[in-house]
Amino acid sequence: MTPQELSDVEVDNLMSSDQIGRLEILSNKPVKIGGQDGFRMEYVYVVTEGGLRGRGVQYGFRYKDWVYRVFYEASAQYYFDAYQKDFDRFIESFRLM
């Protein structure tokens, strides 16, 4: 499965969730993560119960027989921007052992 095919599956998973409404994919592009070919997808959504607006970033890649997914999701109003740099630093340092 290519990184693009993997990201397509992840988009389908998000769109089929009954807890997420009004999903919008902001970007979906190939990247390297931990030395592996993968994808980076950024999105916004509304939680169906309560109407909270969320924002997320997902990285994903396949290694041998495993699929790895790393998420960061938070309230779009304040918390996403407040802690995104911490997540970005984590992604930059991510390595498979």
mmCIF file of C-alpha atoms in Angstrom:
data_model
loop_
_atom_site.group_PDB
_atom_site.id
_atom_site.type_symbol
_atom_site.label_atom_id
_atom_site.label_comp_id
_atom_site.label_asym_id
_atom_site.label_seq_id
_atom_site.Cartn_x
_atom_site.Cartn_y
_atom_site.Cartn_z
ATOM 1 C CA MET A 1 0.000 0.000 0.000
ATOM 2 C CA THR A 2 1.464 3.364 -1.016
ATOM 3 C CA PRO A 3 1.421 6.370 1.338
ATOM 4 C CA GLN A 4 -1.306 7.966 -0.818
ATOM 5 C CA GLU A 5 -3.464 4.849 -0.657
ATOM 6 C CA LEU A 6 -2.943 4.727 3.096
ATOM 7 C CA SER A 7 -3.990 8.365 3.472
ATOM 8 C CA ASP A 8 -7.096 7.700 1.354
ATOM 9 C CA VAL A 9 -8.084 4.940 3.795
ATOM 10 C CA GLU A 10 -7.572 7.317 6.726
ATOM 11 C CA VAL A 11 -9.744 9.990 5.088
ATOM 12 C CA ASP A 12 -12.471 7.383 4.597
ATOM 13 C CA ASN A 13 -12.161 6.358 8.270
ATOM 14 C CA LEU A 14 -12.568 9.945 9.446
ATOM 15 C CA MET A 15 -15.500 10.576 7.108
ATOM 16 C CA SER A 16 -17.311 7.453 8.274
ATOM 17 C CA SER A 17 -17.052 8.295 11.981
ATOM 18 C CA ASP A 18 -20.418 8.986 13.585
ATOM 19 C CA GLN A 19 -18.676 11.323 16.062
ATOM 20 C CA ILE A 20 -17.351 13.689 13.395
ATOM 21 C CA GLY A 21 -19.421 16.039 11.305
ATOM 22 C CA ARG A 22 -18.425 18.538 8.613
ATOM 23 C CA LEU A 23 -14.938 17.185 8.009
ATOM 24 C CA GLU A 24 -12.683 19.347 5.830
ATOM 25 C CA ILE A 25 -9.252 18.150 4.683
ATOM 26 C CA LEU A 26 -6.916 21.165 4.666
ATOM 27 C CA SER A 27 -3.870 19.358 3.263
ATOM 28 C CA ASN A 28 -2.784 15.832 2.447
ATOM 29 C CA LYS A 29 0.751 15.379 1.179
ATOM 30 C CA PRO A 30 3.606 12.866 1.109
ATOM 31 C CA VAL A 31 6.332 13.268 3.762
ATOM 32 C CA LYS A 32 9.144 11.347 5.407
ATOM 33 C CA ILE A 33 8.535 10.342 9.021
ATOM 34 C CA GLY A 34 11.175 8.482 10.965
ATOM 35 C CA GLY A 35 12.980 7.822 7.687
ATOM 36 C CA GLN A 36 9.896 6.172 6.161
ATOM 37 C CA ASP A 37 7.757 7.322 3.231
ATOM 38 C CA GLY A 38 4.414 8.421 4.585
ATOM 39 C CA PHE A 39 1.785 11.128 4.551
ATOM 40 C CA ARG A 40 0.797 14.202 6.538
ATOM 41 C CA MET A 41 -2.863 15.141 6.610
ATOM 42 C CA GLU A 42 -4.322 18.214 8.318
ATOM 43 C CA TYR A 43 -8.054 18.599 8.862
ATOM 44 C CA VAL A 44 -10.801 20.423 10.732
ATOM 45 C CA TYR A 45 -14.070 18.965 11.920
ATOM 46 C CA VAL A 46 -17.058 19.503 14.162
ATOM 47 C CA VAL A 47 -17.770 17.001 16.923
ATOM 48 C CA THR A 48 -21.390 15.975 16.348
ATOM 49 C CA GLU A 49 -22.228 15.929 20.049
ATOM 50 C CA GLY A 50 -21.903 19.480 21.351
ATOM 51 C CA GLY A 51 -20.636 21.158 18.189
ATOM 52 C CA LEU A 52 -17.010 21.621 19.329
ATOM 53 C CA ARG A 53 -14.748 22.580 16.432
ATOM 54 C CA GLY A 54 -11.589 20.480 16.337
ATOM 55 C CA ARG A 55 -8.436 20.481 14.300
ATOM 56 C CA GLY A 56 -6.050 17.636 13.702
ATOM 57 C CA VAL A 57 -2.851 16.488 12.077
ATOM 58 C CA GLN A 58 -2.216 12.880 11.250
ATOM 59 C CA TYR A 59 0.985 11.271 10.036
ATOM 60 C CA GLY A 60 0.992 7.737 8.761
ATOM 61 C CA PHE A 61 3.302 5.214 7.182
ATOM 62 C CA ARG A 62 3.683 1.507 6.607
ATOM 63 C CA TYR A 63 6.655 -0.449 7.895
ATOM 64 C CA LYS A 64 6.879 -4.163 7.181
ATOM 65 C CA ASP A 65 3.461 -5.623 8.097
ATOM 66 C CA TRP A 66 2.423 -2.712 10.332
ATOM 67 C CA VAL A 67 0.713 0.613 9.747
ATOM 68 C CA TYR A 68 1.769 3.410 12.066
ATOM 69 C CA ARG A 69 -0.419 6.460 12.710
ATOM 70 C CA VAL A 70 0.524 9.439 14.838
ATOM 71 C CA PHE A 71 -2.210 11.974 15.651
ATOM 72 C CA TYR A 72 -2.468 15.369 17.236
ATOM 73 C CA GLU A 73 -6.005 16.663 17.764
ATOM 74 C CA ALA A 74 -7.247 19.555 19.860
ATOM 75 C CA SER A 75 -9.879 22.240 20.043
ATOM 76 C CA ALA A 76 -9.425 24.542 17.074
ATOM 77 C CA GLN A 77 -10.286 27.626 19.115
ATOM 78 C CA TYR A 78 -7.148 27.738 21.282
ATOM 79 C CA TYR A 79 -5.385 24.500 22.131
ATOM 80 C CA PHE A 80 -4.368 23.325 18.668
ATOM 81 C CA ASP A 81 -2.184 26.350 17.949
ATOM 82 C CA ALA A 82 -0.953 26.515 21.542
ATOM 83 C CA TYR A 83 0.611 23.043 21.458
ATOM 84 C CA GLN A 84 1.256 22.309 17.795
ATOM 85 C CA LYS A 85 4.961 23.227 18.088
ATOM 86 C CA ASP A 86 5.389 20.559 20.772
ATOM 87 C CA PHE A 87 3.870 17.971 18.450
ATOM 88 C CA ASP A 88 6.038 19.151 15.543
ATOM 89 C CA ARG A 89 9.170 18.683 17.692
ATOM 90 C CA PHE A 90 8.011 15.181 18.566
ATOM 91 C CA ILE A 91 7.502 14.334 14.870
ATOM 92 C CA GLU A 92 10.967 15.662 13.984
ATOM 93 C CA SER A 93 12.518 13.379 16.608
ATOM 94 C CA PHE A 94 10.380 10.291 15.839
ATOM 95 C CA ARG A 95 12.366 7.145 15.009
ATOM 96 C CA LEU A 96 11.514 3.466 14.857
ATOM 97 C CA MET A 97 13.605 1.363 17.220
#
